[in-house]
mmCIF file of C-alpha atoms in Angstrom:
data_model
loop_
_atom_site.group_PDB
_atom_site.id
_atom_site.type_symbol
_atom_site.label_atom_id
_atom_site.label_comp_id
_atom_site.label_asym_id
_atom_site.label_seq_id
_atom_site.Cartn_x
_atom_site.Cartn_y
_atom_site.Cartn_z
ATOM 1 C CA MET A 293 52.421 56.769 216.615
ATOM 2 C CA ALA A 294 51.696 53.737 214.454
ATOM 3 C CA VAL A 295 50.018 51.933 217.359
ATOM 4 C CA LEU A 296 47.974 55.008 218.312
ATOM 5 C CA SER A 297 46.887 55.513 214.697
ATOM 6 C CA TYR A 298 45.958 51.832 214.512
ATOM 7 C CA GLU A 299 43.886 52.083 217.700
ATOM 8 C CA ARG A 300 42.093 55.177 216.418
ATOM 9 C CA GLY A 301 41.388 53.515 213.094
ATOM 10 C CA ILE A 302 39.767 50.580 214.880
ATOM 11 C CA THR A 303 37.720 52.435 217.481
ATOM 12 C CA ILE A 304 36.455 55.473 215.559
ATOM 13 C CA ASP A 305 33.252 54.997 213.601
ATOM 14 C CA PRO A 306 33.870 55.719 209.893
ATOM 15 C CA GLY A 307 30.554 57.550 209.570
ATOM 16 C CA PHE A 308 26.946 56.534 209.022
ATOM 17 C CA ILE A 309 23.830 57.907 207.350
ATOM 18 C CA PRO A 310 21.491 59.614 209.869
ATOM 19 C CA ASP A 311 17.954 58.339 210.347
ATOM 20 C CA ASN A 312 16.473 61.483 208.791
ATOM 21 C CA TRP A 313 17.770 60.267 205.425
ATOM 22 C CA GLN A 314 14.958 57.728 205.379
ATOM 23 C CA LYS A 315 12.156 58.111 202.870
ATOM 24 C CA SER A 316 9.216 60.333 203.829
ATOM 25 C CA GLU A 317 5.603 59.860 202.747
ATOM 26 C CA ASN A 318 6.149 61.952 199.626
ATOM 27 C CA GLY A 319 9.131 59.832 198.598
ATOM 28 C CA ARG A 320 11.793 62.413 199.453
ATOM 29 C CA PRO A 321 14.310 62.327 202.330
ATOM 30 C CA ILE A 322 12.821 63.283 205.701
ATOM 31 C CA PHE A 323 15.401 66.036 206.256
ATOM 32 C CA GLU A 324 14.271 67.816 203.078
ATOM 33 C CA VAL A 325 10.708 67.863 204.349
ATOM 34 C CA GLU A 326 11.576 68.945 207.891
ATOM 35 C CA GLY A 327 14.516 71.254 207.365
ATOM 36 C CA GLY A 328 14.551 72.236 203.729
ATOM 37 C CA ILE A 329 18.128 71.020 203.289
ATOM 38 C CA VAL A 330 19.162 70.130 199.750
ATOM 39 C CA PHE A 331 21.852 67.902 198.304
ATOM 40 C CA MET A 332 25.058 69.725 197.445
ATOM 41 C CA HIS A 333 25.600 67.108 194.755
ATOM 42 C CA GLU A 334 22.928 64.750 193.533
ATOM 43 C CA ARG A 335 24.583 61.603 192.299
ATOM 44 C CA LYS A 336 21.629 60.168 190.463
ATOM 45 C CA LYS A 337 20.932 56.886 188.763
ATOM 46 C CA LYS A 338 20.521 56.690 185.009
ATOM 47 C CA THR A 339 16.789 57.109 185.591
ATOM 48 C CA GLY A 340 17.379 60.484 187.239
ATOM 49 C CA GLU A 341 16.379 59.255 190.696
ATOM 50 C CA LEU A 342 18.371 59.862 193.853
ATOM 51 C CA ARG A 343 20.509 57.005 195.135
ATOM 52 C CA PHE A 344 18.587 54.859 197.595
ATOM 53 C CA CYS A 345 19.775 51.867 199.613
ATOM 54 C CA ASN A 346 17.187 49.094 199.718
ATOM 55 C CA LYS A 347 19.151 47.290 202.429
ATOM 56 C CA GLU A 348 19.276 50.127 204.948
ATOM 57 C CA MET A 349 16.185 51.858 203.530
ATOM 58 C CA LYS A 350 17.863 55.256 203.401
ATOM 59 C CA PHE A 351 18.869 57.695 200.692
ATOM 60 C CA LYS A 352 22.595 57.615 200.048
ATOM 61 C CA PRO A 353 24.677 60.806 199.984
ATOM 62 C CA ASP A 354 27.540 61.152 197.548
ATOM 63 C CA ARG A 355 30.389 58.704 198.114
ATOM 64 C CA ALA A 356 28.469 56.601 200.641
ATOM 65 C CA HIS A 357 28.377 52.858 200.009
ATOM 66 C CA TYR A 358 26.854 49.857 201.722
ATOM 67 C CA CYS A 359 29.325 47.696 203.642
ATOM 68 C CA SER A 360 28.185 44.091 203.912
ATOM 69 C CA ALA A 361 30.575 43.445 206.814
ATOM 70 C CA MET A 362 29.148 46.295 208.907
ATOM 71 C CA ARG A 363 25.634 45.884 207.458
ATOM 72 C CA ARG A 364 25.137 49.595 206.909
ATOM 73 C CA ASN A 365 26.240 52.427 204.672
ATOM 74 C CA VAL A 366 29.534 54.178 205.347
ATOM 75 C CA LEU A 367 30.175 57.831 204.519
ATOM 76 C CA ARG A 368 32.871 58.373 201.880
ATOM 77 C CA MET A 369 33.688 54.702 202.057
ATOM 78 C CA ASP A 370 37.154 53.779 200.836
ATOM 79 C CA HIS A 371 37.228 50.062 201.601
ATOM 80 C CA TYR A 372 36.751 47.512 204.375
ATOM 81 C CA CYS A 373 40.047 46.817 206.125
ATOM 82 C CA PRO A 374 40.318 43.356 207.752
ATOM 83 C CA TRP A 375 43.395 44.484 209.713
ATOM 84 C CA LEU A 376 41.312 47.191 211.386
ATOM 85 C CA ALA A 377 38.156 45.037 211.462
ATOM 86 C CA ASN A 378 36.492 48.265 210.416
ATOM 87 C CA CYS A 379 35.565 50.217 207.325
ATOM 88 C CA VAL A 380 37.795 53.060 206.232
ATOM 89 C CA GLY A 381 35.479 56.015 205.784
ATOM 90 C CA TYR A 382 35.024 59.720 206.366
ATOM 91 C CA HIS A 383 35.891 59.903 210.074
ATOM 92 C CA ASN A 384 38.740 57.378 210.317
ATOM 93 C CA HIS A 385 40.431 57.622 206.902
ATOM 94 C CA LYS A 386 43.121 59.885 208.380
ATOM 95 C CA PHE A 387 44.074 57.311 211.009
ATOM 96 C CA PHE A 388 44.280 54.505 208.444
ATOM 97 C CA PHE A 389 46.561 56.711 206.335
ATOM 98 C CA LEU A 390 48.771 57.598 209.323
ATOM 99 C CA PHE A 391 48.919 53.940 210.342
ATOM 100 C CA LEU A 392 50.385 53.101 206.931
ATOM 101 C CA PHE A 393 52.749 56.087 207.115
ATOM 102 C CA TYR A 394 54.198 55.357 210.545
ATOM 103 C CA THR A 395 54.332 51.595 209.996
ATOM 104 C CA LEU A 396 56.332 52.193 206.830
ATOM 105 C CA ILE A 397 58.727 54.448 208.758
ATOM 106 C CA ALA A 398 59.050 51.830 211.519
ATOM 107 C CA THR A 399 59.802 48.943 209.163
ATOM 108 C CA GLY A 400 62.263 51.043 207.159
ATOM 109 C CA THR A 401 64.062 52.151 210.326
ATOM 110 C CA LEU A 402 64.208 48.559 211.553
ATOM 111 C CA ASP A 403 65.714 47.467 208.240
ATOM 112 C CA VAL A 404 68.475 50.046 208.461
ATOM 113 C CA GLY A 405 69.196 49.279 212.124
ATOM 114 C CA VAL A 406 69.423 45.517 211.655
ATOM 115 C CA ILE A 407 71.596 45.768 208.547
ATOM 116 C CA ARG A 408 74.002 48.141 210.309
ATOM 117 C CA ALA A 409 74.125 45.871 213.364
ATOM 118 C CA LEU A 410 74.899 42.811 211.257
ATOM 119 C CA HIS A 411 77.543 44.670 209.290
ATOM 120 C CA CYS A 412 79.340 46.412 212.140
ATOM 121 C CA CYS A 413 79.186 43.978 215.042
ATOM 122 C CA MET A 414 80.049 40.365 215.722
ATOM 123 C CA HIS A 415 77.140 38.220 216.928
ATOM 124 C CA SER A 416 76.544 34.599 217.779
ATOM 125 C CA ALA A 417 75.010 32.387 215.103
ATOM 126 C CA GLY A 418 71.673 32.286 216.919
ATOM 127 C CA HIS A 419 71.586 36.043 217.402
ATOM 128 C CA THR A 420 72.513 36.630 213.771
ATOM 129 C CA PHE A 421 69.798 34.219 212.611
ATOM 130 C CA MET A 422 67.116 35.969 214.678
ATOM 131 C CA MET A 423 68.153 39.415 213.464
ATOM 132 C CA GLY A 424 68.214 38.125 209.911
ATOM 133 C CA GLN A 425 64.669 36.836 210.265
ATOM 134 C CA GLY A 426 63.576 40.209 211.617
ATOM 135 C CA ALA A 427 65.236 41.959 208.695
ATOM 136 C CA VAL A 428 63.491 39.694 206.179
ATOM 137 C CA ILE A 429 60.073 40.290 207.738
ATOM 138 C CA SER A 430 60.523 44.065 208.007
ATOM 139 C CA THR A 431 61.872 44.247 204.447
ATOM 140 C CA LEU A 432 58.891 42.279 203.167
ATOM 141 C CA LEU A 433 56.505 44.640 204.975
ATOM 142 C CA THR A 434 58.339 47.668 203.599
ATOM 143 C CA VAL A 435 58.183 46.329 200.045
ATOM 144 C CA LEU A 436 54.466 45.565 200.364
ATOM 145 C CA LEU A 437 53.462 48.737 202.215
ATOM 146 C CA GLY A 438 55.501 51.130 200.066
ATOM 147 C CA PRO A 439 53.447 50.852 196.856
ATOM 148 C CA PHE A 440 50.204 50.571 198.842
ATOM 149 C CA PHE A 441 50.966 53.773 200.755
ATOM 150 C CA GLY A 442 51.999 55.489 197.522
ATOM 151 C CA PHE A 443 48.681 54.501 195.948
ATOM 152 C CA HIS A 444 46.758 56.035 198.841
ATOM 153 C CA CYS A 445 48.854 59.208 198.578
ATOM 154 C CA TRP A 446 47.835 59.404 194.922
ATOM 155 C CA LEU A 447 44.185 58.837 195.809
ATOM 156 C CA MET A 448 44.294 61.571 198.451
ATOM 157 C CA LYS A 449 45.988 63.970 196.043
ATOM 158 C CA HIS A 450 43.079 63.523 193.604
ATOM 159 C CA ASN A 451 40.360 63.327 196.303
ATOM 160 C CA MET A 452 39.399 59.841 195.198
ATOM 161 C CA THR A 453 38.509 56.705 197.136
ATOM 162 C CA THR A 454 39.535 53.155 196.308
ATOM 163 C CA ILE A 455 35.939 52.378 195.342
ATOM 164 C CA GLU A 456 35.806 55.359 192.963
ATOM 165 C CA TYR A 457 39.129 54.318 191.427
ATOM 166 C CA CYS A 458 37.803 50.793 190.854
ATOM 167 C CA GLU A 459 34.616 52.216 189.336
ATOM 168 C CA LYS A 460 36.708 54.192 186.850
ATOM 169 C CA ARG A 461 38.669 51.073 185.946
ATOM 170 C CA ARG A 462 35.468 49.057 185.559
ATOM 171 C CA ASP A 463 33.887 51.693 183.314
ATOM 172 C CA ASN A 464 37.114 52.050 181.271
ATOM 173 C CA ASP A 465 37.241 55.728 182.233
ATOM 174 C CA GLU A 466 40.786 56.788 181.355
ATOM 175 C CA SER A 467 40.387 60.189 183.001
ATOM 176 C CA ARG A 468 42.337 60.510 186.244
ATOM 177 C CA MET A 469 40.217 63.428 187.373
ATOM 178 C CA SER A 470 37.828 62.954 190.262
ATOM 179 C CA HIS A 471 34.477 64.713 190.387
ATOM 180 C CA TYR A 472 35.473 65.858 193.874
ATOM 181 C CA ASP A 473 38.955 67.177 193.028
ATOM 182 C CA ILE A 474 39.219 70.687 194.516
ATOM 183 C CA GLY A 475 42.984 71.154 194.374
ATOM 184 C CA VAL A 476 45.800 69.281 196.101
ATOM 185 C CA HIS A 477 45.803 71.290 199.343
ATOM 186 C CA ARG A 478 42.047 71.109 199.858
ATOM 187 C CA ASN A 479 42.030 67.453 198.822
ATOM 188 C CA ILE A 480 44.527 66.676 201.584
ATOM 189 C CA GLN A 481 42.452 68.681 204.058
ATOM 190 C CA CYS A 482 39.444 66.512 203.212
ATOM 191 C CA VAL A 483 41.293 63.532 204.717
ATOM 192 C CA LEU A 484 43.816 64.933 207.215
ATOM 193 C CA GLY A 485 41.891 67.975 208.457
ATOM 194 C CA ASP A 486 42.036 71.739 208.017
ATOM 195 C CA ASN A 487 45.016 72.429 210.306
ATOM 196 C CA TRP A 488 48.229 71.377 208.555
ATOM 197 C CA MET A 489 50.106 71.310 211.878
ATOM 198 C CA LEU A 490 47.927 68.369 212.940
ATOM 199 C CA TRP A 491 48.141 66.420 209.695
ATOM 200 C CA LEU A 492 50.687 63.912 211.031
ATOM 201 C CA LEU A 493 49.138 63.634 214.497
ATOM 202 C CA PRO A 494 46.381 61.057 215.126
ATOM 203 C CA ILE A 495 44.257 63.435 217.193
ATOM 204 C CA SER A 496 41.687 64.981 214.854
ATOM 205 C CA GLY A 497 39.983 64.289 211.561
ATOM 206 C CA PRO A 498 38.380 66.347 208.803
ATOM 207 C CA SER A 499 35.809 68.986 209.636
ATOM 208 C CA GLY A 500 32.166 68.562 208.699
ATOM 209 C CA ASP A 501 29.802 65.622 208.945
ATOM 210 C CA GLY A 502 30.644 63.847 205.701
#
């Protein structure tokens, strides 16, 4: 499950801004002119203007940010993950989360298995040394991944991204509330999908287009 989640996190596009979010002749997004669609939330600058990306030359919906590694904006961008060689965004956030979850289970299980094997059975010095090395590596991964996974559980509970958390820290905003917090259950659905029976399966993501 960890490998499948990892593969999905790498291969699935995190989400991009459509071309009809470019600026029209009247200075508004093309989709507003053609389809009459409006922003559900208008995250404006201090000047009152809509967010606009001068690098991609498109208006930016809420929670979208420009990724310099991918050279485009990513919908509900959380962060760029070098281990995935991909951004974590709207469409692949679930698979990044499940990758952490199942990797943590795997390393924890390996720890327990190796410790029991060393304690209960007699092994040659070479065998014991190799198992000991494996235990050290898996323990190190467990110790590192545990707090990181817990942090992402907290973010998901509050419907917050890593970028939004860092923005709050930068602005000295002591409030833990997110502007997008709609309750724990719905917050989880925003990342793992509407069907709770599929939450722990790397086969579907959240509904909607981000």
